[in-house]
Short mmCIF file of C-alpha atoms in Angstrom, two decimals:
data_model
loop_
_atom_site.label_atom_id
_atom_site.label_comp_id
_atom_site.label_asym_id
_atom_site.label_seq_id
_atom_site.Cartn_x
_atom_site.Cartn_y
_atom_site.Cartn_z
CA UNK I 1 18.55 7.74 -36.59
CA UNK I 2 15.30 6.15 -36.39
CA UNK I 3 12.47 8.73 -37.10
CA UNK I 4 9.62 7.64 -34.93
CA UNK I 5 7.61 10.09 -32.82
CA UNK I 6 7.35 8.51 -29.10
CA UNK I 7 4.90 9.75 -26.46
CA UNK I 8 4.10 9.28 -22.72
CA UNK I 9 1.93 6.11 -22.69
CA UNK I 10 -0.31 7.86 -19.96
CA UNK I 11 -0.83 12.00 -19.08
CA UNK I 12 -1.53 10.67 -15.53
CA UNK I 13 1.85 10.36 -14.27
CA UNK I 14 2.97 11.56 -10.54
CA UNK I 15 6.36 13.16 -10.26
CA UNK I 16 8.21 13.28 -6.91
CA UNK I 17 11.47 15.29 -7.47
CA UNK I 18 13.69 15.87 -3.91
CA UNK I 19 16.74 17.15 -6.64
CA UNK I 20 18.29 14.50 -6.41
CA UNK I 21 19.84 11.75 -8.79
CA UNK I 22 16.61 9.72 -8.89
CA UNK I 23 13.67 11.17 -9.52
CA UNK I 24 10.14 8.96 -8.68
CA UNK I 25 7.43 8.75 -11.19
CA UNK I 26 4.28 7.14 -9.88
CA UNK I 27 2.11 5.84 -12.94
CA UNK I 28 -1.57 5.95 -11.72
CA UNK I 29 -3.07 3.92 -14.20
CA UNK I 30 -0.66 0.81 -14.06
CA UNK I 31 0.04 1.32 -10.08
CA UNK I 32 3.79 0.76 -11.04
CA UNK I 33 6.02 2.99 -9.05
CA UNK I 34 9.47 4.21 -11.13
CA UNK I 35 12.70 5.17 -10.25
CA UNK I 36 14.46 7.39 -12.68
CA UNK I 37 17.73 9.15 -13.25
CA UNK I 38 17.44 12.67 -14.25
CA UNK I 39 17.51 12.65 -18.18
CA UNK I 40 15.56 9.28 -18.25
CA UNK I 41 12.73 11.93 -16.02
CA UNK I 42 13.31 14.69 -18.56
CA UNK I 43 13.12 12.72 -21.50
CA UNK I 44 9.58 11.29 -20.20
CA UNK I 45 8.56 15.14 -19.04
CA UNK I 46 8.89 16.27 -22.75
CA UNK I 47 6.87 13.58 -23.92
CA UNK I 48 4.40 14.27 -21.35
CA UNK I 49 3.51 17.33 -23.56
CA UNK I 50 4.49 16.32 -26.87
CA UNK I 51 4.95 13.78 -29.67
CA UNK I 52 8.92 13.89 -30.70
CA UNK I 53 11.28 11.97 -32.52
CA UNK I 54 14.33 11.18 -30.75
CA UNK I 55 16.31 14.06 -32.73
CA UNK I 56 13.44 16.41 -31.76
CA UNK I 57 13.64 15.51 -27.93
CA UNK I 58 17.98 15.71 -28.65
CA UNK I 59 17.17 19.76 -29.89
CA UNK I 60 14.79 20.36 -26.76
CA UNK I 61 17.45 18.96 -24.33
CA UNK I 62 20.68 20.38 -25.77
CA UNK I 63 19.16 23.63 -24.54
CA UNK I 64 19.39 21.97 -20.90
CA UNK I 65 23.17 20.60 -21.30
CA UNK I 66 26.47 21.12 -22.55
CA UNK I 67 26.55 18.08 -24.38
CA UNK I 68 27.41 17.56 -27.78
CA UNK I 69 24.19 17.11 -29.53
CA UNK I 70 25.01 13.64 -31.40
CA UNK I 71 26.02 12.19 -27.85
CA UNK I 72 22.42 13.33 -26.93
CA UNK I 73 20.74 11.87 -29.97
CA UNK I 74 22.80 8.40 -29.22
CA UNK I 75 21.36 8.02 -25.49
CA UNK I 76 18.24 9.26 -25.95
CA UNK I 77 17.64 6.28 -28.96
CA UNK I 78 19.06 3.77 -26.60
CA UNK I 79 16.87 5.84 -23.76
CA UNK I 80 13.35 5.48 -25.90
CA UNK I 81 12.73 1.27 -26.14
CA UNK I 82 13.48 1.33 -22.35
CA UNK I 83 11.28 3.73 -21.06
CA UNK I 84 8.58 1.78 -23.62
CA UNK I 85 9.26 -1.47 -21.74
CA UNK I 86 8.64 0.37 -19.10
CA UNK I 87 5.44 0.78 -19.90
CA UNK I 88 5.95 4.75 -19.82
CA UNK I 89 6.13 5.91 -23.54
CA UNK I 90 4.61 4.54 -27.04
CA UNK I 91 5.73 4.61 -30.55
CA UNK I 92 2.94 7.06 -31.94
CA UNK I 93 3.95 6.69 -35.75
CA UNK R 6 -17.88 -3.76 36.28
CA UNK R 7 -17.89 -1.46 33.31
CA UNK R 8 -16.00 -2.99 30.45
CA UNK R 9 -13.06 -1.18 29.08
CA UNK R 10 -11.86 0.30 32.85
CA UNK R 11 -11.02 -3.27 33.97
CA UNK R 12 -7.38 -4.12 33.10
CA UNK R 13 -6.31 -7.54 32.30
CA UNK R 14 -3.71 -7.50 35.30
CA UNK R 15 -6.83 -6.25 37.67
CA UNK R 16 -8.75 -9.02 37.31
CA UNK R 17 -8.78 -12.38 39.31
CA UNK R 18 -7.26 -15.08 37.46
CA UNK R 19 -9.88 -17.07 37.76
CA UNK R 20 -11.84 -14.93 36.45
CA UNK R 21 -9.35 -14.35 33.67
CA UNK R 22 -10.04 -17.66 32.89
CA UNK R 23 -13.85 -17.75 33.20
CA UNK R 24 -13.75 -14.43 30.01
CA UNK R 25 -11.58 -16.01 27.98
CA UNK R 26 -13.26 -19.25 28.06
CA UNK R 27 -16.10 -17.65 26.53
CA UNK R 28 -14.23 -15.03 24.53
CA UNK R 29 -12.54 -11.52 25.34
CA UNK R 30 -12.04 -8.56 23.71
CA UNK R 31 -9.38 -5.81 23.89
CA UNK R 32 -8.24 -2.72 21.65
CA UNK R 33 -4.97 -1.82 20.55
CA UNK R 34 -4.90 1.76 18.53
CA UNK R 35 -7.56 1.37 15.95
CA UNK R 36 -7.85 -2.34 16.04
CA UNK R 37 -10.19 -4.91 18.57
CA UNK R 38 -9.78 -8.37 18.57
CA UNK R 39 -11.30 -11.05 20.02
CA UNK R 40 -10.22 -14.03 21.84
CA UNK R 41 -11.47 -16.93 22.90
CA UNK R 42 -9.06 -20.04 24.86
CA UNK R 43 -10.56 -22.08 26.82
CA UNK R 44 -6.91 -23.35 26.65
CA UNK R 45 -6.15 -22.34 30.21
CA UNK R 46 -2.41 -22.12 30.02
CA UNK R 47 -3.08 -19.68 26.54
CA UNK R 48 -5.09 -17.68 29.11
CA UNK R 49 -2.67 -17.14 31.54
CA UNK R 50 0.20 -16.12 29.24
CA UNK R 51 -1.91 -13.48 26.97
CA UNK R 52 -4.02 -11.90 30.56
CA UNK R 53 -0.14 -11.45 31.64
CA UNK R 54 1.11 -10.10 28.33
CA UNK R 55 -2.09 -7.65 27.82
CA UNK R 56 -2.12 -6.96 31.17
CA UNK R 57 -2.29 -3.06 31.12
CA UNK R 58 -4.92 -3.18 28.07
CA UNK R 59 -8.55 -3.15 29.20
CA UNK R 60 -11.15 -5.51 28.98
CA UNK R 61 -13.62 -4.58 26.47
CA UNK R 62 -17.73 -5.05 26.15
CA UNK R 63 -18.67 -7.97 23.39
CA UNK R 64 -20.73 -5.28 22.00
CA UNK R 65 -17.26 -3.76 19.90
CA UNK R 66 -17.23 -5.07 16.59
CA UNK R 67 -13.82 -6.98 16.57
CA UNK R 68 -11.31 -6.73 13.26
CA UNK R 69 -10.39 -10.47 14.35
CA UNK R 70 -11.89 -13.12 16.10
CA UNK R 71 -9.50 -15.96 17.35
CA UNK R 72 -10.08 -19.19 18.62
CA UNK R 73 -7.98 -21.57 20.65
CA UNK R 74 -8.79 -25.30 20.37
CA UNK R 75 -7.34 -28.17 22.36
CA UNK R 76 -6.61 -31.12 20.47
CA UNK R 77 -4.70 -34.40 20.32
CA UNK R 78 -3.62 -36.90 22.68
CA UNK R 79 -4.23 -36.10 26.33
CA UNK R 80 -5.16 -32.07 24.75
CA UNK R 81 -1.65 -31.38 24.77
CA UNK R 82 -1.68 -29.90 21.24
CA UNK R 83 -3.59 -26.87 20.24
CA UNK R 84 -5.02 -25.31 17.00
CA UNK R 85 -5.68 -21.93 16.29
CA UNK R 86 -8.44 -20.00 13.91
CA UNK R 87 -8.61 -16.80 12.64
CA UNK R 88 -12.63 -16.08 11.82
CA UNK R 89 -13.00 -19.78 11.75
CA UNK R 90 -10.66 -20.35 9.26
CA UNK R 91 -7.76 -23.04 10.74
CA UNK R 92 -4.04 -20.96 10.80
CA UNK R 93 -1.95 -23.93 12.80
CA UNK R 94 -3.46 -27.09 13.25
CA UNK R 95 -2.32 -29.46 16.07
CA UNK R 96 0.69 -27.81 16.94
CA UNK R 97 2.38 -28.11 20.32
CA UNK R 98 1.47 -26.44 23.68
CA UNK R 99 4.83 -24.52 23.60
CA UNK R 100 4.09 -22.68 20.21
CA UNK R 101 0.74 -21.97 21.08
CA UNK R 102 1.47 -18.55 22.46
CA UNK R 103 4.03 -16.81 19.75
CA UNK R 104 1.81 -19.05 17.06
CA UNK R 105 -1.17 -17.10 18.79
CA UNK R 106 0.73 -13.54 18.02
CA UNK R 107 1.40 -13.93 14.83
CA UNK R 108 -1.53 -15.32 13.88
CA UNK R 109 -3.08 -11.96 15.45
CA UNK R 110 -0.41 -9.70 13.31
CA UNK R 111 -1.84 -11.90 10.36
CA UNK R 112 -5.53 -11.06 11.06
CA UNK R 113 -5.41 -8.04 12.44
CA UNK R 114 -2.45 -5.70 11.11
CA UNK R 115 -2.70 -7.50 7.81
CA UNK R 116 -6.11 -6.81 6.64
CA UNK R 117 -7.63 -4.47 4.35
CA UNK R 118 -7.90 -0.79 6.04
CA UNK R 119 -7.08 2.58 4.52
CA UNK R 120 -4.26 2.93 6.42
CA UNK R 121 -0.73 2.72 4.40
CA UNK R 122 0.90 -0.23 6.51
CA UNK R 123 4.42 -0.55 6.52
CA UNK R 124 6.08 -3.70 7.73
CA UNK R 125 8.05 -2.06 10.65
CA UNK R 126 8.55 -1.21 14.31
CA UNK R 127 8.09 2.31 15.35
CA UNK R 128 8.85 4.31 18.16
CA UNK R 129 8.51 8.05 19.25
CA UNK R 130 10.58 11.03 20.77
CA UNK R 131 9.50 13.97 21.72
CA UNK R 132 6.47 13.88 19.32
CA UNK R 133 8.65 12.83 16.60
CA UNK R 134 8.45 9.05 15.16
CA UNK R 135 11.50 6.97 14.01
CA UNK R 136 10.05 4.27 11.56
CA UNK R 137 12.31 1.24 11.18
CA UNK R 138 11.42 -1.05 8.36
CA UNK R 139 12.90 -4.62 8.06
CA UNK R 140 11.96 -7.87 6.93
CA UNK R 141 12.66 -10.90 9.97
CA UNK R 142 16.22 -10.96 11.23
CA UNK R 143 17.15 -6.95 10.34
CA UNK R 144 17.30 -6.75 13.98
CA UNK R 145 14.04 -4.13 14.48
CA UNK R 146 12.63 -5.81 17.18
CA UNK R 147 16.06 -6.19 19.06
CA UNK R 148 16.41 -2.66 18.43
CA UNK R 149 12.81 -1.44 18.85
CA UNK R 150 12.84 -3.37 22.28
CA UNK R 151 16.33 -1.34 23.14
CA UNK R 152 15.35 1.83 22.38
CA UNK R 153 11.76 1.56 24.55
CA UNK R 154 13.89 1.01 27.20
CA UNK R 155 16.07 4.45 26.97
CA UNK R 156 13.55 6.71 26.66
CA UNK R 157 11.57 6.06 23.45
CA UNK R 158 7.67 4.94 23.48
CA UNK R 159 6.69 2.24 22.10
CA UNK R 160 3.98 2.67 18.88
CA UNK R 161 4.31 -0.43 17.17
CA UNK R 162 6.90 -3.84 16.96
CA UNK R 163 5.06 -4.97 13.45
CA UNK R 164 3.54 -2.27 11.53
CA UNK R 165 3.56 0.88 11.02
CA UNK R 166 0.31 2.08 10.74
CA UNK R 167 0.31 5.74 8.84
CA UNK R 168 -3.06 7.48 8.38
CA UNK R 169 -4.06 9.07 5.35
CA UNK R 170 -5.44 12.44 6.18
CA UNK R 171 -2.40 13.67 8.09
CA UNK R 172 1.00 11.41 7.64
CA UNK R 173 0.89 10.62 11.13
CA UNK R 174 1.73 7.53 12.14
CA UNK R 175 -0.95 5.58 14.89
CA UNK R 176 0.27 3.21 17.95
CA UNK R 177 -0.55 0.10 18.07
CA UNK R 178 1.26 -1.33 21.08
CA UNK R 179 1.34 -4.86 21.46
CA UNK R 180 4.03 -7.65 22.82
CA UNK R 181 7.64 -6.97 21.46
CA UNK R 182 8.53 -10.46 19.85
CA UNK R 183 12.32 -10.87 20.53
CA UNK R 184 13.94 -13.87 18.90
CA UNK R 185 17.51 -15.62 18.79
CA UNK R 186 20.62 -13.75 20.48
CA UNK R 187 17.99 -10.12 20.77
CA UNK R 188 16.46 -12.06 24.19
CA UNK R 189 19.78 -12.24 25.68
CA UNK R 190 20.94 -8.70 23.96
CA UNK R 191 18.08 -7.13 25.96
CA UNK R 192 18.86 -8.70 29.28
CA UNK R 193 22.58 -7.27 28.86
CA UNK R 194 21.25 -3.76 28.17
CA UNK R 195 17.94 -3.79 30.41
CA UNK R 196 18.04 -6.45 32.99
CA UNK R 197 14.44 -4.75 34.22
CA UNK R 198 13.16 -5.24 31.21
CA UNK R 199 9.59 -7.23 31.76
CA UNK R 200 10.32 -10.48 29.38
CA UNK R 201 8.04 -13.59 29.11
CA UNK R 202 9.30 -17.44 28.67
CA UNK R 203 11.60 -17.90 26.46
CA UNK R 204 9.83 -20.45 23.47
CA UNK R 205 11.92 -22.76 22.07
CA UNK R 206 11.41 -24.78 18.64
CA UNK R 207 9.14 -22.29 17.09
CA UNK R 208 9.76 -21.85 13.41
CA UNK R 209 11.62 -18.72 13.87
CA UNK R 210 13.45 -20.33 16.25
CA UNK R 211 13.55 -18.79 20.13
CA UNK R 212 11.22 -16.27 21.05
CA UNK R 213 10.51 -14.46 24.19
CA UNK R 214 7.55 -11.56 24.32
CA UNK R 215 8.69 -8.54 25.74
CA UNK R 216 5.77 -6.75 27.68
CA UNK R 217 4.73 -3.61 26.13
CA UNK R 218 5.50 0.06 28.34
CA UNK R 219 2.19 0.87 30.58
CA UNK R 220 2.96 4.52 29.30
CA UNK R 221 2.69 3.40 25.66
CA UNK R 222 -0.49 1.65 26.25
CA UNK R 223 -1.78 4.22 28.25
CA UNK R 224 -1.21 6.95 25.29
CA UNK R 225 -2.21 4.47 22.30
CA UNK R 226 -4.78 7.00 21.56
CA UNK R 227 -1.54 9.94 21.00
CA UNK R 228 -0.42 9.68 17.26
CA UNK R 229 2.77 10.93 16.45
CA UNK R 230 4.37 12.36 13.24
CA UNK R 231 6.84 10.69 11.41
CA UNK R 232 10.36 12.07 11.36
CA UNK R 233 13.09 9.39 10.78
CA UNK R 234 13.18 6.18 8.47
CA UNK R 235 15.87 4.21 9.67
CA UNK R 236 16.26 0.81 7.35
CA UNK R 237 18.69 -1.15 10.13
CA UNK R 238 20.69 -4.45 9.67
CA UNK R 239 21.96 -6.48 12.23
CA UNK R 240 25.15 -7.67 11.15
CA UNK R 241 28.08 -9.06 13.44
CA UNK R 242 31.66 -7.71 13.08
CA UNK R 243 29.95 -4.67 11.24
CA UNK R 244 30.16 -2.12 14.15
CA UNK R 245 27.42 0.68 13.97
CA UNK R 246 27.44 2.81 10.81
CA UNK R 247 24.62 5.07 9.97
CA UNK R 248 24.39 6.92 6.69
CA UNK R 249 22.00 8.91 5.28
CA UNK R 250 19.42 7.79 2.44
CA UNK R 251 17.88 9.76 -0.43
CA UNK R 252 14.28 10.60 -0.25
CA UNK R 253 13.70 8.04 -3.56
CA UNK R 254 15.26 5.21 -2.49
CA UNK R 255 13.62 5.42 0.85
CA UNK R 256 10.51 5.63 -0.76
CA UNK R 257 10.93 2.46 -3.07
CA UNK R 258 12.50 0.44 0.18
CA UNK R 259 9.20 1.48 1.60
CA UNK R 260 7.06 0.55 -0.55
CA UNK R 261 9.02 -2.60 -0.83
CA UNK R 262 7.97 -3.44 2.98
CA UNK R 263 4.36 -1.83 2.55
CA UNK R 264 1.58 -4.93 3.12
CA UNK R 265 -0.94 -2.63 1.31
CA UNK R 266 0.95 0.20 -1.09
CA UNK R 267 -0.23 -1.57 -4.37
CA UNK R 268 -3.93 -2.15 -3.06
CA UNK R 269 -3.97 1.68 -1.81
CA UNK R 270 -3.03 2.97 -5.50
CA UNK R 271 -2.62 6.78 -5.73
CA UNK R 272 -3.39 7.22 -2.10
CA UNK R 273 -0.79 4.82 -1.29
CA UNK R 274 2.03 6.64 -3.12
CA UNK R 275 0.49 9.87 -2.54
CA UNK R 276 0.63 9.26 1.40
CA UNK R 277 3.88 7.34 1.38
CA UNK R 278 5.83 10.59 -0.43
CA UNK R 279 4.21 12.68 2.00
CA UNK R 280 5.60 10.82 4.78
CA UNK R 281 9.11 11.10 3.03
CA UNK R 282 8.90 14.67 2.41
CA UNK R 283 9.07 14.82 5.99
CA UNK R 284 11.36 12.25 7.21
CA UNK R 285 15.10 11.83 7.42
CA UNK R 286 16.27 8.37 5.90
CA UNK R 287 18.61 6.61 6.95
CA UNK R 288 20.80 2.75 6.59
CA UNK R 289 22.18 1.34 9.32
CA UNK R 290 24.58 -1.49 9.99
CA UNK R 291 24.92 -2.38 13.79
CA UNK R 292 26.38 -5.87 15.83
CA UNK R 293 25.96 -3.84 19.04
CA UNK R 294 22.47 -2.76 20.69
CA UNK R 295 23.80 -0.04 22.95
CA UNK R 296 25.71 1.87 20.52
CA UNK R 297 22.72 1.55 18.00
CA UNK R 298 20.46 2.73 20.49
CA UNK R 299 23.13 5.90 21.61
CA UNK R 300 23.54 6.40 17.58
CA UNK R 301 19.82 6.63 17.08
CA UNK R 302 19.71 9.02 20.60
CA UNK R 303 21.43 11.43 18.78
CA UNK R 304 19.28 12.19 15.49
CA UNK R 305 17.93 15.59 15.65
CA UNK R 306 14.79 16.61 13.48
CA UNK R 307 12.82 20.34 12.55
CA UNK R 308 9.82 18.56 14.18
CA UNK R 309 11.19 19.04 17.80
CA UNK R 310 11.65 22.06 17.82
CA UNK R 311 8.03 22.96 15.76
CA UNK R 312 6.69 20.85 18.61
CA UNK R 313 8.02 22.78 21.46
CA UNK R 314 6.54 25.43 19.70
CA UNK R 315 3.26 24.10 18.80
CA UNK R 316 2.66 21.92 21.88
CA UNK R 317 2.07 19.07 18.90
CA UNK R 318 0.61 18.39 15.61
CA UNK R 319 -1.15 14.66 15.25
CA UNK R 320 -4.43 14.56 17.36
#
C-alpha cells in the first residue's frame, strides 16, 4: 500500500449535500463544478482537514462503515489518483 | 404622446412605420432594445408581434440596438446587425422576421448581466415558476406555448432569467417561437391561440411566432419564485412519463444549459443551488401536448400554499 500523504488541492471547496447518492462539490478556485458519490465526498472531506495516507483515511472511515478495513484501503487507493485528476487532492509527500 | 403608454397595436400603421424607420424602442423585463427597419414588411410583422408592449422614449439606454438593411436585387433580401456588427447578411425576405428574433435572443438574453441565465422557457402558477430547460427540439416551446394557453403565464420562451439577491426568476415575455409539427400541435389544442405566418425554409426549419398573453406582458414587472425544474423531451411513441430528479443531477443539467454559470463563478453556483434547494426536478418524456400539459397541471409545491399565506414573496 502506497504510503503517500494526499490532501485537498484547495480549502475553498463548496459542498451541496441534499442526502442523496451524489453529493456536489463546487471548487471556487478552478470554477469546475463536481459530482460525487458519497465516499468519493467523504474521502475529499477528510482531506479537507488533514494530510493522510490512504491507510490513515481507511482507519478514519472504518469508523463510518461496516466494511472490512482492507476492502476500504483497496478503494480508497484506486479512489486517491482520481480525485487528483480531478484536480481536487495532491500528493503532499 | 408620452412614450412608454403608447402600445404598438395603438398606433397607426403608418405611423408604425414612420418610428421604426428611424428606430424604436421597447422593454421586455429588465431588457430594452432597439430597432430600427426601414424594411417596411419587418415593420409590420414585429408592431403586430409586440403589439401589447409599449413604445418607449430614445432617451432609455438600449441592451441591443438592431438594424434592418435592404439589400440585393430589387431589395428583396435583407441583412441584419446587432450594434453594427453584421449577424445574417443578404438573406431572404421570408427569414427576415424569425432571423430578426433570434438575432434579438443573441444580443439581448445572451449578454453579460448578473443574472444566472438558463437556456429555458418558463412559466408561472399561482406564484410558483416551472422552469423547463432544453436545448432546440426538447419540445419547450411546444410545451411552453401549451401550457400558456391552460392557465399558466407566460415569463419567458428562451431564458430563464434568475436574479441573484432572491432566486426569483424575472419575465421576460417575448414571441413564443414554435417550429416543425409544435405549430400544428398548438392549433389542435388551442385553435384561439394568436399565431403569426408560418416561415418556411428557415434553418430550423418551419417557424410560426406565437403572440405573447396581454396578461403576461402586462405583469412583466411581477417576478415569481421558482418551484419546478422540469427537463422535458419530446419523443413520439414515448407516451407521457414524468419522474422525479435528484437535486444534483438537476443542478449539473442546469448548469449544463446555463449561457453564463462559468462566467458568474461562485455566485453562479451559489445562486443556481439555491434555486434547487427550492425546486422539485423533474424528466419528462411526452409525444402528446395535452396530456403533458394535464401531467404538468397536476404538480403541487410548499410554495402555494406559503403564498396563499403570504400574499407572495418576489417583488
Amino acid at each position: 500500500m502506497s504510503r503517500t500523504t494526499w490532501r485537498a488541492r484547495r480549502a475553498d471547496l463548496i459542498w451541496r449535500d441534499w442526502d442523496e447518492d451524489l453529493q456536489i462539490v463546487y471548487d471556487v478556485a478552478s470554477g469546475d463544478t463536481h459530482a460525487l458519490d458519497r465516499f468519493s465526498g467523504d474521502v475529499v472531506k477528510h482531506l479537507q482537514d488533514d494530510g493522510l495516507t490512504a491507510v490513515q483515511l481507511a482507519s478514519r472511515l472504518a469508523g463510518e462503515s461496516n466494511r472490512p478495513r482492507m476492502d476500504l484501503e483497496r478503494q480508497i487507493a484506486d479512489l486517491l489518483p482520481r480525485l487528483d485528476r480531478l484536480g481536487l487532492i495532491d500528493p503532499i509527500s | 404622446m408620452k412614450f412608454g403608454d403608447v402600445k404598438f397595436g395603438e398606433l397607426p400603421s403608418a405611423e408604425l412605420i414612420r418610428l421604426f424607420r428611424g428606430g424604436i424602442a421597447w422593454r421586455t423585463g429588465p431588457y430594452v432594445v432597439h430597432v430600427r427597419s426601414p424594411v417596411r414588411f419587418v415593420a409590420r410583422h414585429l408592431a403586430w408581434l409586440y403589439r401589447d408592449f409599449g413604445v418607449l422614449d430614445y432617451e432609455e439606454i438600449p441592451d441591443a440596438e438592431i438594424s434592418v438593411r435592404a439589400s440585393g436585387m430589387g431589395w428583396r433580401r435583407v441583412s441584419i446587425f446587432s450594434d453594427g456588427a453584421v449577424r445574417y447578411r443578404r438573406v431572404a425576405r421570408s427569414q427576415a422576421v424569425p432571423l430578426l428574433e433570434w438575432t434579438l435572443n443573441l444580443s439581448v438574453f445572451h449578454r453579460p448581466t448578473q443574472n444566472l441565465l438558463i437556456h429555458a422557457a418558463v412559466v408561472e402558477r399561482e406564484g410558483c415558476s416551472l422552469i423547463l430547460p432544453g436545448e432546440a427540439g426538447s419540445g419547450k416551446s411546444t410545451l411552453c406555448a401549451g401550457l400558456i394557453h391552460h392557465g399558466w403565464r407566460l415569463l419567458s420562451d428562451e431564458v430563464a432569467v434568475i436574479r441573484p439577491s432572491d432566486g426569483c426568476l424575472l419575465p421576460v415575455p417575448r414571441p413564443v417561437s414554435l417550429k416543425g409539427g409544435g405549430i400544428e400541435a398548438l392549433r389542435r389544442m388551442a385553435p384561439e391561440a394568436c399565431l403569426g405566418p408560418v416561415w418556411p425554409r428557415t434553418p430550423k426549419g418551419r417557424v410560426a411566432h406565437l403572440l405573447p398573453p396581454t396578461t403576461s406582458v402586462q405583469r412583466m414587472d411581477d417576478p415569481a419564485r421558482p418551484a419546478w425544474i422540469v427537463f422535458p423531451q419530446f419523443q413520439p411513441g414515448a407516451g407521457c412519463r414524468i419522474q422525479p430528479l435528484g437535486k444534483a443531477d438537476t443542478l449539473l443539467h442546469c448548469a449544463g444549459n446555463a449561457f453564463n454559470y462559468s462566467i458568474l463563478g461562485r455566485q453562479g453556483f451559489e445562486v443556481l443551488a439555491g434555486v434547487i434547494d427550492d425546486c422539485q426536478g423533474y424528466e419528462m418524456l411526452f409525444d402528446d401536448l395535452w396530456a403533458a400539459v394535464d401531467t404538468l397541471g397536476g404538480l403541487r409545491h410548499p410554495c402555494m400554499a406559503d403564498l396563499a399565506v403570504s400574499g407572495g414573496a418576489c417583488s
